[in-house]
Short mmCIF file of N, CA and C in Angstrom, two decimals:
data_model
loop_
_atom_site.label_atom_id
_atom_site.label_comp_id
_atom_site.label_asym_id
_atom_site.label_seq_id
_atom_site.Cartn_x
_atom_site.Cartn_y
_atom_site.Cartn_z
N UNK A 1 17.92 109.14 6.33
CA UNK A 1 18.38 109.61 7.63
C UNK A 1 19.64 110.44 7.45
N UNK A 2 19.69 111.57 8.12
CA UNK A 2 20.83 112.46 8.03
C UNK A 2 21.73 112.24 9.23
N UNK A 3 23.01 112.07 8.98
CA UNK A 3 23.99 111.90 10.05
C UNK A 3 24.73 113.22 10.23
N UNK A 4 24.51 113.85 11.37
CA UNK A 4 25.15 115.14 11.64
C UNK A 4 26.27 114.92 12.64
N UNK A 5 27.45 115.35 12.28
CA UNK A 5 28.61 115.25 13.16
C UNK A 5 28.85 116.60 13.82
N UNK A 6 28.84 116.62 15.12
CA UNK A 6 29.06 117.86 15.85
C UNK A 6 30.52 117.93 16.24
N UNK A 7 31.20 118.96 15.78
CA UNK A 7 32.62 119.10 16.06
C UNK A 7 32.92 120.28 16.98
N UNK A 8 31.88 120.90 17.51
CA UNK A 8 32.03 122.03 18.42
C UNK A 8 30.87 121.96 19.41
N UNK A 9 31.12 122.20 20.70
CA UNK A 9 30.02 122.11 21.67
C UNK A 9 29.03 123.26 21.52
N UNK A 10 27.77 122.98 21.83
CA UNK A 10 26.73 124.00 21.85
C UNK A 10 26.77 124.66 23.22
N UNK A 11 26.90 125.98 23.27
CA UNK A 11 27.08 126.72 24.52
C UNK A 11 28.22 126.10 25.32
N UNK A 12 29.46 126.27 24.85
CA UNK A 12 30.62 125.63 25.48
C UNK A 12 30.78 126.00 26.95
N UNK A 13 31.16 125.01 27.74
CA UNK A 13 31.38 125.19 29.17
C UNK A 13 32.70 124.52 29.53
N UNK A 14 33.62 125.29 30.10
CA UNK A 14 34.94 124.79 30.48
C UNK A 14 34.82 123.92 31.72
N UNK A 15 35.32 122.67 31.64
CA UNK A 15 35.26 121.76 32.79
C UNK A 15 36.62 121.21 33.19
N UNK A 16 37.66 121.51 32.41
CA UNK A 16 38.97 120.98 32.76
C UNK A 16 40.05 121.45 31.82
N UNK A 17 41.25 120.92 32.05
CA UNK A 17 42.42 121.30 31.26
C UNK A 17 43.28 120.06 31.05
N UNK A 18 43.86 119.94 29.86
CA UNK A 18 44.76 118.84 29.55
C UNK A 18 46.16 119.22 30.02
N UNK A 19 46.79 118.32 30.75
CA UNK A 19 48.16 118.52 31.20
C UNK A 19 49.13 117.88 30.22
N UNK A 20 50.25 117.42 30.75
CA UNK A 20 51.30 116.86 29.89
C UNK A 20 51.03 115.38 29.58
N UNK A 21 51.78 114.89 28.60
CA UNK A 21 51.70 113.47 28.24
C UNK A 21 52.19 112.62 29.42
N UNK A 22 51.60 111.43 29.56
CA UNK A 22 51.98 110.53 30.64
C UNK A 22 52.36 109.19 30.02
N UNK A 23 53.61 108.80 30.16
CA UNK A 23 54.07 107.52 29.62
C UNK A 23 54.27 107.58 28.12
N UNK A 24 54.49 106.39 27.52
CA UNK A 24 54.79 106.33 26.08
C UNK A 24 53.62 105.85 25.24
N UNK A 25 52.50 105.49 25.89
CA UNK A 25 51.37 104.91 25.16
C UNK A 25 50.26 105.92 24.86
N UNK A 26 50.54 107.21 25.00
CA UNK A 26 49.57 108.22 24.61
C UNK A 26 48.63 108.69 25.71
N UNK A 27 48.82 108.27 26.93
CA UNK A 27 47.99 108.76 28.03
C UNK A 27 48.32 110.22 28.30
N UNK A 28 47.32 110.98 28.78
CA UNK A 28 47.53 112.39 29.10
C UNK A 28 47.00 112.68 30.50
N UNK A 29 47.61 113.67 31.15
CA UNK A 29 47.13 114.13 32.45
C UNK A 29 45.96 115.07 32.22
N UNK A 30 44.98 115.00 33.13
CA UNK A 30 43.79 115.85 33.02
C UNK A 30 43.51 116.48 34.38
N UNK A 31 43.21 117.77 34.38
CA UNK A 31 42.84 118.50 35.60
C UNK A 31 41.37 118.85 35.52
N UNK A 32 40.60 118.39 36.49
CA UNK A 32 39.16 118.61 36.52
C UNK A 32 38.82 119.90 37.24
N UNK A 33 37.91 120.69 36.68
CA UNK A 33 37.41 121.90 37.32
C UNK A 33 36.03 121.69 37.93
N UNK A 34 35.51 120.46 37.85
CA UNK A 34 34.18 120.20 38.41
C UNK A 34 34.25 120.13 39.92
N UNK A 35 33.13 120.41 40.59
CA UNK A 35 33.12 120.44 42.05
C UNK A 35 33.57 119.12 42.63
N UNK A 36 33.00 118.03 42.17
CA UNK A 36 33.48 116.70 42.53
C UNK A 36 34.27 116.22 41.33
N UNK A 37 35.59 116.14 41.49
CA UNK A 37 36.51 115.98 40.36
C UNK A 37 36.16 114.84 39.41
N UNK A 38 35.72 113.69 39.93
CA UNK A 38 35.43 112.55 39.06
C UNK A 38 34.21 112.76 38.18
N UNK A 39 33.38 113.75 38.50
CA UNK A 39 32.18 114.01 37.69
C UNK A 39 32.54 114.48 36.29
N UNK A 40 33.78 114.89 36.08
CA UNK A 40 34.19 115.31 34.74
C UNK A 40 33.92 114.20 33.72
N UNK A 41 33.94 112.95 34.17
CA UNK A 41 33.75 111.81 33.27
C UNK A 41 32.28 111.50 33.01
N UNK A 42 31.38 112.20 33.68
CA UNK A 42 29.94 112.03 33.43
C UNK A 42 29.45 112.94 32.30
N UNK A 43 30.25 113.95 31.96
CA UNK A 43 29.84 114.94 30.97
C UNK A 43 30.55 114.69 29.65
N UNK A 44 30.06 113.74 28.91
CA UNK A 44 30.68 113.38 27.63
C UNK A 44 29.72 113.70 26.50
N UNK A 45 30.17 113.99 25.30
CA UNK A 45 31.57 113.96 24.87
C UNK A 45 32.31 115.23 25.28
N UNK A 46 33.63 115.11 25.29
CA UNK A 46 34.51 116.24 25.54
C UNK A 46 34.92 116.85 24.21
N UNK A 47 35.23 118.12 24.29
CA UNK A 47 35.83 118.83 23.15
C UNK A 47 37.10 119.48 23.66
N UNK A 48 38.20 119.27 22.93
CA UNK A 48 39.45 119.96 23.25
C UNK A 48 39.48 121.24 22.41
N UNK A 49 39.94 122.31 23.04
CA UNK A 49 40.08 123.59 22.34
C UNK A 49 41.49 124.10 22.56
N UNK A 50 42.20 124.26 21.46
CA UNK A 50 43.58 124.75 21.52
C UNK A 50 43.88 125.48 20.22
N UNK A 51 44.48 126.66 20.36
CA UNK A 51 44.88 127.46 19.20
C UNK A 51 43.73 127.66 18.22
N UNK A 52 42.56 128.02 18.77
CA UNK A 52 41.34 128.31 18.01
C UNK A 52 40.85 127.13 17.18
N UNK A 53 41.18 125.90 17.63
CA UNK A 53 40.75 124.70 16.91
C UNK A 53 40.01 123.77 17.88
N UNK A 54 38.85 123.28 17.44
CA UNK A 54 38.04 122.35 18.23
C UNK A 54 38.31 120.92 17.79
N UNK A 55 38.39 120.00 18.76
CA UNK A 55 38.53 118.58 18.46
C UNK A 55 37.61 117.81 19.40
N UNK A 56 36.69 117.07 18.82
CA UNK A 56 35.82 116.21 19.64
C UNK A 56 36.59 114.93 19.94
N UNK A 57 36.59 114.54 21.23
CA UNK A 57 37.38 113.37 21.62
C UNK A 57 36.50 112.32 22.31
N UNK A 58 36.97 111.10 22.21
CA UNK A 58 36.31 109.97 22.86
C UNK A 58 37.30 109.34 23.84
N UNK A 59 36.85 109.14 25.06
CA UNK A 59 37.71 108.57 26.10
C UNK A 59 37.64 107.05 26.03
N UNK A 60 38.82 106.42 25.92
CA UNK A 60 38.88 104.95 25.96
C UNK A 60 38.99 104.45 27.40
N UNK A 61 39.76 105.17 28.22
CA UNK A 61 40.01 104.70 29.58
C UNK A 61 40.50 105.88 30.42
N UNK A 62 40.31 105.80 31.73
CA UNK A 62 40.84 106.82 32.64
C UNK A 62 41.14 106.18 33.98
N UNK A 63 42.07 106.82 34.71
CA UNK A 63 42.47 106.35 36.04
C UNK A 63 42.76 107.55 36.92
N UNK A 64 42.53 107.39 38.21
CA UNK A 64 42.96 108.39 39.18
C UNK A 64 44.47 108.26 39.30
N UNK A 65 45.18 109.38 39.27
CA UNK A 65 46.64 109.35 39.38
C UNK A 65 47.08 110.53 40.23
N UNK A 66 47.60 110.25 41.42
CA UNK A 66 47.99 111.27 42.39
C UNK A 66 46.79 112.15 42.67
N UNK A 67 46.88 113.46 42.45
CA UNK A 67 45.75 114.36 42.74
C UNK A 67 44.89 114.67 41.52
N UNK A 68 45.19 114.05 40.37
CA UNK A 68 44.44 114.31 39.15
C UNK A 68 44.08 112.99 38.48
N UNK A 69 43.97 113.02 37.16
CA UNK A 69 43.61 111.82 36.40
C UNK A 69 44.55 111.68 35.22
N UNK A 70 44.66 110.45 34.74
CA UNK A 70 45.30 110.22 33.44
C UNK A 70 44.24 109.58 32.56
N UNK A 71 44.27 109.96 31.29
CA UNK A 71 43.21 109.58 30.36
C UNK A 71 43.81 109.06 29.07
N UNK A 72 43.17 108.03 28.51
CA UNK A 72 43.55 107.51 27.21
C UNK A 72 42.45 107.90 26.22
N UNK A 73 42.83 108.65 25.19
CA UNK A 73 41.90 109.17 24.20
C UNK A 73 41.99 108.33 22.93
N UNK A 74 40.83 108.02 22.35
CA UNK A 74 40.80 107.28 21.09
C UNK A 74 41.58 108.04 20.02
N UNK A 75 42.48 107.35 19.34
CA UNK A 75 43.28 107.96 18.28
C UNK A 75 44.60 108.53 18.74
N UNK A 76 44.83 108.55 20.05
CA UNK A 76 46.11 109.02 20.59
C UNK A 76 46.80 107.83 21.22
N UNK A 77 47.80 107.29 20.50
CA UNK A 77 48.41 106.04 20.93
C UNK A 77 49.89 106.14 21.27
N UNK A 78 50.45 107.34 21.14
CA UNK A 78 51.86 107.50 21.50
C UNK A 78 52.10 108.89 22.09
N UNK A 79 53.25 109.03 22.69
CA UNK A 79 53.59 110.26 23.42
C UNK A 79 53.61 111.50 22.51
N UNK A 80 54.07 111.37 21.27
CA UNK A 80 54.14 112.53 20.39
C UNK A 80 52.74 113.05 20.04
N UNK A 81 51.77 112.17 19.84
CA UNK A 81 50.39 112.61 19.58
C UNK A 81 49.79 113.22 20.84
N UNK A 82 50.12 112.67 22.00
CA UNK A 82 49.61 113.20 23.26
C UNK A 82 50.12 114.62 23.50
N UNK A 83 51.36 114.88 23.14
CA UNK A 83 51.93 116.22 23.32
C UNK A 83 51.18 117.29 22.53
N UNK A 84 50.59 116.91 21.41
CA UNK A 84 49.89 117.87 20.57
C UNK A 84 48.63 118.43 21.24
N UNK A 85 48.07 117.71 22.20
CA UNK A 85 46.86 118.19 22.88
C UNK A 85 47.17 118.81 24.25
N UNK A 86 48.45 118.79 24.66
CA UNK A 86 48.84 119.40 25.93
C UNK A 86 48.37 120.86 25.98
N UNK A 87 47.87 121.26 27.13
CA UNK A 87 47.35 122.62 27.38
C UNK A 87 46.04 122.92 26.68
N UNK A 88 45.36 121.92 26.14
CA UNK A 88 44.03 122.15 25.58
C UNK A 88 43.03 122.36 26.71
N UNK A 89 42.04 123.22 26.46
CA UNK A 89 40.92 123.33 27.38
C UNK A 89 39.98 122.17 27.10
N UNK A 90 39.31 121.68 28.13
CA UNK A 90 38.31 120.63 27.98
C UNK A 90 36.95 121.27 28.17
N UNK A 91 36.12 121.19 27.14
CA UNK A 91 34.80 121.81 27.18
C UNK A 91 33.73 120.80 26.85
N UNK A 92 32.52 121.10 27.31
CA UNK A 92 31.35 120.29 26.98
C UNK A 92 30.24 121.22 26.52
N UNK A 93 29.17 120.64 25.99
CA UNK A 93 27.97 121.41 25.72
C UNK A 93 27.24 121.61 27.04
N UNK A 94 26.84 122.82 27.32
CA UNK A 94 26.24 123.15 28.62
C UNK A 94 25.00 122.31 28.93
N UNK A 95 24.26 121.90 27.92
CA UNK A 95 23.03 121.12 28.16
C UNK A 95 23.32 119.73 28.75
N UNK A 96 24.59 119.33 28.80
CA UNK A 96 24.95 118.04 29.41
C UNK A 96 24.84 118.07 30.93
N UNK A 97 24.80 119.28 31.51
CA UNK A 97 24.67 119.41 32.96
C UNK A 97 23.23 119.06 33.37
N UNK A 98 23.06 118.54 34.58
CA UNK A 98 21.70 118.25 35.05
C UNK A 98 20.85 119.52 35.12
N UNK A 99 19.56 119.39 34.88
CA UNK A 99 18.64 120.53 34.97
C UNK A 99 18.54 121.00 36.41
N UNK A 100 18.31 122.28 36.56
CA UNK A 100 18.21 122.88 37.89
C UNK A 100 16.77 123.26 38.21
N UNK A 101 16.50 123.34 39.51
CA UNK A 101 15.19 123.81 39.96
C UNK A 101 15.19 125.33 39.93
N UNK A 102 14.00 125.89 40.14
CA UNK A 102 13.86 127.35 40.16
C UNK A 102 14.77 127.94 41.24
N UNK A 103 15.43 129.05 40.91
CA UNK A 103 16.35 129.77 41.79
C UNK A 103 17.62 128.98 42.14
N UNK A 104 17.91 127.91 41.42
CA UNK A 104 19.21 127.24 41.54
C UNK A 104 20.07 127.72 40.38
N UNK A 105 21.38 127.59 40.53
CA UNK A 105 22.30 128.11 39.52
C UNK A 105 23.60 127.33 39.58
N UNK A 106 24.31 127.35 38.47
CA UNK A 106 25.68 126.87 38.43
C UNK A 106 26.59 128.07 38.60
N UNK A 107 27.76 127.85 39.14
CA UNK A 107 28.68 128.95 39.39
C UNK A 107 28.98 129.74 38.13
N UNK A 108 29.18 129.06 37.04
CA UNK A 108 29.51 129.79 35.82
C UNK A 108 28.36 130.70 35.39
N UNK A 109 27.14 130.42 35.86
CA UNK A 109 26.01 131.26 35.51
C UNK A 109 26.04 132.61 36.22
N UNK A 110 26.67 132.69 37.40
CA UNK A 110 26.66 133.96 38.13
C UNK A 110 27.84 134.88 37.77
N UNK A 111 28.70 134.42 36.87
CA UNK A 111 29.73 135.31 36.34
C UNK A 111 29.02 136.45 35.61
N UNK A 112 29.46 137.65 35.82
CA UNK A 112 28.88 138.89 35.26
C UNK A 112 27.61 139.36 35.97
N UNK A 113 27.19 138.69 37.04
CA UNK A 113 26.08 139.23 37.82
C UNK A 113 26.53 140.53 38.48
N UNK A 114 25.63 141.48 38.59
CA UNK A 114 25.88 142.73 39.29
C UNK A 114 25.79 142.44 40.79
N UNK A 115 26.65 143.09 41.59
CA UNK A 115 26.66 142.87 43.04
C UNK A 115 26.39 144.19 43.75
N UNK A 116 25.42 144.16 44.67
CA UNK A 116 25.04 145.31 45.48
C UNK A 116 25.09 144.90 46.94
N UNK A 117 25.42 145.86 47.81
CA UNK A 117 25.33 145.54 49.23
C UNK A 117 23.88 145.78 49.69
N UNK A 118 23.58 145.44 50.94
CA UNK A 118 22.21 145.55 51.43
C UNK A 118 21.71 146.99 51.47
N UNK A 119 22.63 147.96 51.43
CA UNK A 119 22.25 149.38 51.37
C UNK A 119 22.07 149.86 49.93
N UNK A 120 22.06 148.92 49.00
CA UNK A 120 21.86 149.18 47.56
C UNK A 120 23.00 149.93 46.89
N UNK A 121 24.20 149.89 47.47
CA UNK A 121 25.38 150.48 46.84
C UNK A 121 25.98 149.45 45.88
N UNK A 122 26.29 149.91 44.67
CA UNK A 122 26.87 149.04 43.66
C UNK A 122 28.32 148.70 44.01
N UNK A 123 28.65 147.39 44.03
CA UNK A 123 30.02 146.96 44.32
C UNK A 123 30.78 146.55 43.07
N UNK A 124 30.08 146.03 42.06
CA UNK A 124 30.74 145.62 40.83
C UNK A 124 30.10 144.39 40.23
N UNK A 125 30.87 143.73 39.36
CA UNK A 125 30.41 142.51 38.68
C UNK A 125 31.24 141.32 39.14
N UNK A 126 30.62 140.16 39.20
CA UNK A 126 31.33 138.93 39.51
C UNK A 126 32.20 138.58 38.31
N UNK A 127 33.52 138.42 38.54
CA UNK A 127 34.42 138.03 37.45
C UNK A 127 34.82 136.57 37.55
N UNK A 128 34.85 136.03 38.77
CA UNK A 128 35.15 134.61 38.94
C UNK A 128 34.89 134.22 40.39
N UNK A 129 35.11 132.96 40.67
CA UNK A 129 34.97 132.43 42.02
C UNK A 129 36.20 131.60 42.33
N UNK A 130 36.57 131.59 43.60
CA UNK A 130 37.70 130.79 44.06
C UNK A 130 37.20 129.78 45.07
N UNK A 131 37.61 128.55 44.90
CA UNK A 131 37.26 127.51 45.87
C UNK A 131 38.39 127.43 46.89
N UNK A 132 38.03 127.54 48.17
CA UNK A 132 39.01 127.41 49.23
C UNK A 132 38.55 126.32 50.19
N UNK A 133 39.40 125.97 51.11
CA UNK A 133 39.11 124.89 52.04
C UNK A 133 37.91 125.23 52.94
N UNK A 134 37.87 126.47 53.44
CA UNK A 134 36.82 126.84 54.39
C UNK A 134 35.54 127.32 53.73
N UNK A 135 35.65 128.22 52.78
CA UNK A 135 34.47 128.70 52.05
C UNK A 135 34.93 129.24 50.70
N UNK A 136 34.00 129.32 49.78
CA UNK A 136 34.31 129.83 48.46
C UNK A 136 34.30 131.36 48.49
N UNK A 137 34.91 131.97 47.47
CA UNK A 137 35.05 133.42 47.46
C UNK A 137 34.60 133.97 46.10
N UNK A 138 33.74 135.00 46.15
CA UNK A 138 33.36 135.74 44.94
C UNK A 138 34.43 136.77 44.66
N UNK A 139 34.84 136.90 43.41
CA UNK A 139 35.75 137.97 43.01
C UNK A 139 34.93 138.99 42.23
N UNK A 140 34.89 140.20 42.77
CA UNK A 140 34.08 141.28 42.21
C UNK A 140 35.01 142.33 41.63
N UNK A 141 34.70 142.80 40.44
CA UNK A 141 35.49 143.87 39.80
C UNK A 141 34.58 145.08 39.63
N UNK A 142 35.05 146.22 40.15
CA UNK A 142 34.33 147.47 39.98
C UNK A 142 35.13 148.33 39.02
N UNK A 143 34.54 148.69 37.91
CA UNK A 143 35.27 149.41 36.86
C UNK A 143 35.34 150.91 37.10
N UNK A 144 34.67 151.42 38.15
CA UNK A 144 34.80 152.84 38.46
C UNK A 144 36.24 153.13 38.84
N UNK A 145 36.77 154.22 38.37
CA UNK A 145 38.20 154.52 38.52
C UNK A 145 38.65 154.52 39.99
N UNK A 146 37.84 155.08 40.88
CA UNK A 146 38.28 155.15 42.28
C UNK A 146 38.23 153.79 42.98
N UNK A 147 37.52 152.82 42.40
CA UNK A 147 37.43 151.49 43.00
C UNK A 147 38.08 150.45 42.09
N UNK A 148 39.03 150.80 41.31
CA UNK A 148 39.57 149.90 40.29
C UNK A 148 40.41 148.77 40.90
N UNK A 149 39.80 148.04 41.82
CA UNK A 149 40.44 146.89 42.47
C UNK A 149 39.43 145.77 42.56
N UNK A 150 39.94 144.55 42.73
CA UNK A 150 39.05 143.43 42.97
C UNK A 150 38.58 143.44 44.42
N UNK A 151 37.33 143.06 44.61
CA UNK A 151 36.78 142.90 45.95
C UNK A 151 36.57 141.40 46.14
N UNK A 152 37.10 140.85 47.22
CA UNK A 152 36.94 139.43 47.52
C UNK A 152 35.90 139.29 48.62
N UNK A 153 34.82 138.57 48.31
CA UNK A 153 33.72 138.42 49.26
C UNK A 153 33.51 136.93 49.54
N UNK A 154 33.60 136.52 50.80
CA UNK A 154 33.35 135.11 51.14
C UNK A 154 31.93 134.69 50.73
N UNK A 155 31.82 133.54 50.12
CA UNK A 155 30.52 133.04 49.67
C UNK A 155 29.91 132.22 50.82
N UNK A 156 29.33 132.94 51.76
CA UNK A 156 28.69 132.30 52.91
C UNK A 156 27.22 132.70 52.85
N UNK A 157 26.40 131.75 52.41
CA UNK A 157 24.98 132.04 52.23
C UNK A 157 24.32 132.38 53.55
N UNK A 158 23.35 133.28 53.47
CA UNK A 158 22.54 133.79 54.58
C UNK A 158 23.31 134.74 55.49
N UNK A 159 24.61 134.57 55.67
CA UNK A 159 25.38 135.51 56.49
C UNK A 159 25.88 136.67 55.65
N UNK A 160 26.58 136.37 54.56
CA UNK A 160 27.14 137.42 53.70
C UNK A 160 26.37 137.49 52.38
N UNK A 161 26.12 136.35 51.75
CA UNK A 161 25.34 136.33 50.51
C UNK A 161 23.86 136.30 50.92
N UNK A 162 23.19 137.41 50.72
CA UNK A 162 21.80 137.54 51.17
C UNK A 162 20.80 137.10 50.12
N UNK A 163 21.11 137.34 48.84
CA UNK A 163 20.16 137.00 47.78
C UNK A 163 20.90 136.85 46.46
N UNK A 164 20.50 135.85 45.69
CA UNK A 164 20.98 135.71 44.31
C UNK A 164 19.74 135.66 43.43
N UNK A 165 19.55 136.70 42.64
CA UNK A 165 18.38 136.80 41.77
C UNK A 165 18.77 136.32 40.38
N UNK A 166 18.34 135.12 40.02
CA UNK A 166 18.72 134.54 38.73
C UNK A 166 17.92 135.16 37.57
N UNK A 167 16.80 135.77 37.88
CA UNK A 167 16.00 136.40 36.81
C UNK A 167 16.62 137.74 36.38
N UNK A 168 16.92 138.60 37.35
CA UNK A 168 17.48 139.92 37.04
C UNK A 168 19.01 139.94 37.10
N UNK A 169 19.61 138.83 37.46
CA UNK A 169 21.07 138.64 37.43
C UNK A 169 21.82 139.61 38.35
N UNK A 170 21.46 139.58 39.62
CA UNK A 170 22.19 140.37 40.60
C UNK A 170 22.30 139.60 41.91
N UNK A 171 23.26 140.01 42.72
CA UNK A 171 23.53 139.40 44.02
C UNK A 171 23.53 140.51 45.07
N UNK A 172 22.86 140.26 46.19
CA UNK A 172 22.87 141.19 47.31
C UNK A 172 23.72 140.59 48.41
N UNK A 173 24.64 141.41 48.95
CA UNK A 173 25.58 140.93 49.98
C UNK A 173 25.58 141.84 51.20
N UNK A 174 25.90 141.28 52.34
CA UNK A 174 26.14 142.06 53.55
C UNK A 174 27.60 142.43 53.55
N UNK A 175 27.93 143.60 52.98
CA UNK A 175 29.33 143.99 52.77
C UNK A 175 29.39 145.50 52.64
N UNK A 176 30.43 146.11 53.19
CA UNK A 176 30.58 147.56 53.08
C UNK A 176 31.59 147.94 52.04
#
């Protein structure tokens, strides 16, 4: 039997960020980027990425703390070791996410989709999304010189977002 140790995620997906050390026993603050923040703990194992170096980590314990979490990582037992992982990105292998049905998508999948309005005018590419209290927002970048600005489009399905084509990777919007 061959024992293969994976030290880097397959198709890495960013799900959080390591904050500062918490206390003297090696706990660290963690910021979740998942839609429901506690779901970050369902996608294990985690990989920390900092300064072009990957580290696979195992969580011993975690707690909700104020608006984020504090986490105890196996092998990190004091504040000085915890400081070494501060500002690391937290990534997982993308296949850890639940499977989707046809025409469903994860937000990270629509990054780089082409965006057209209903009149078939090209608006640009999706560069990121912003979560707000009322509705989410698509950030579109058009590289044409005369439109070299970001376009912010509210992500309101059926009203503004008319179609998301996951096969051809484009989005149609009601936008001028």
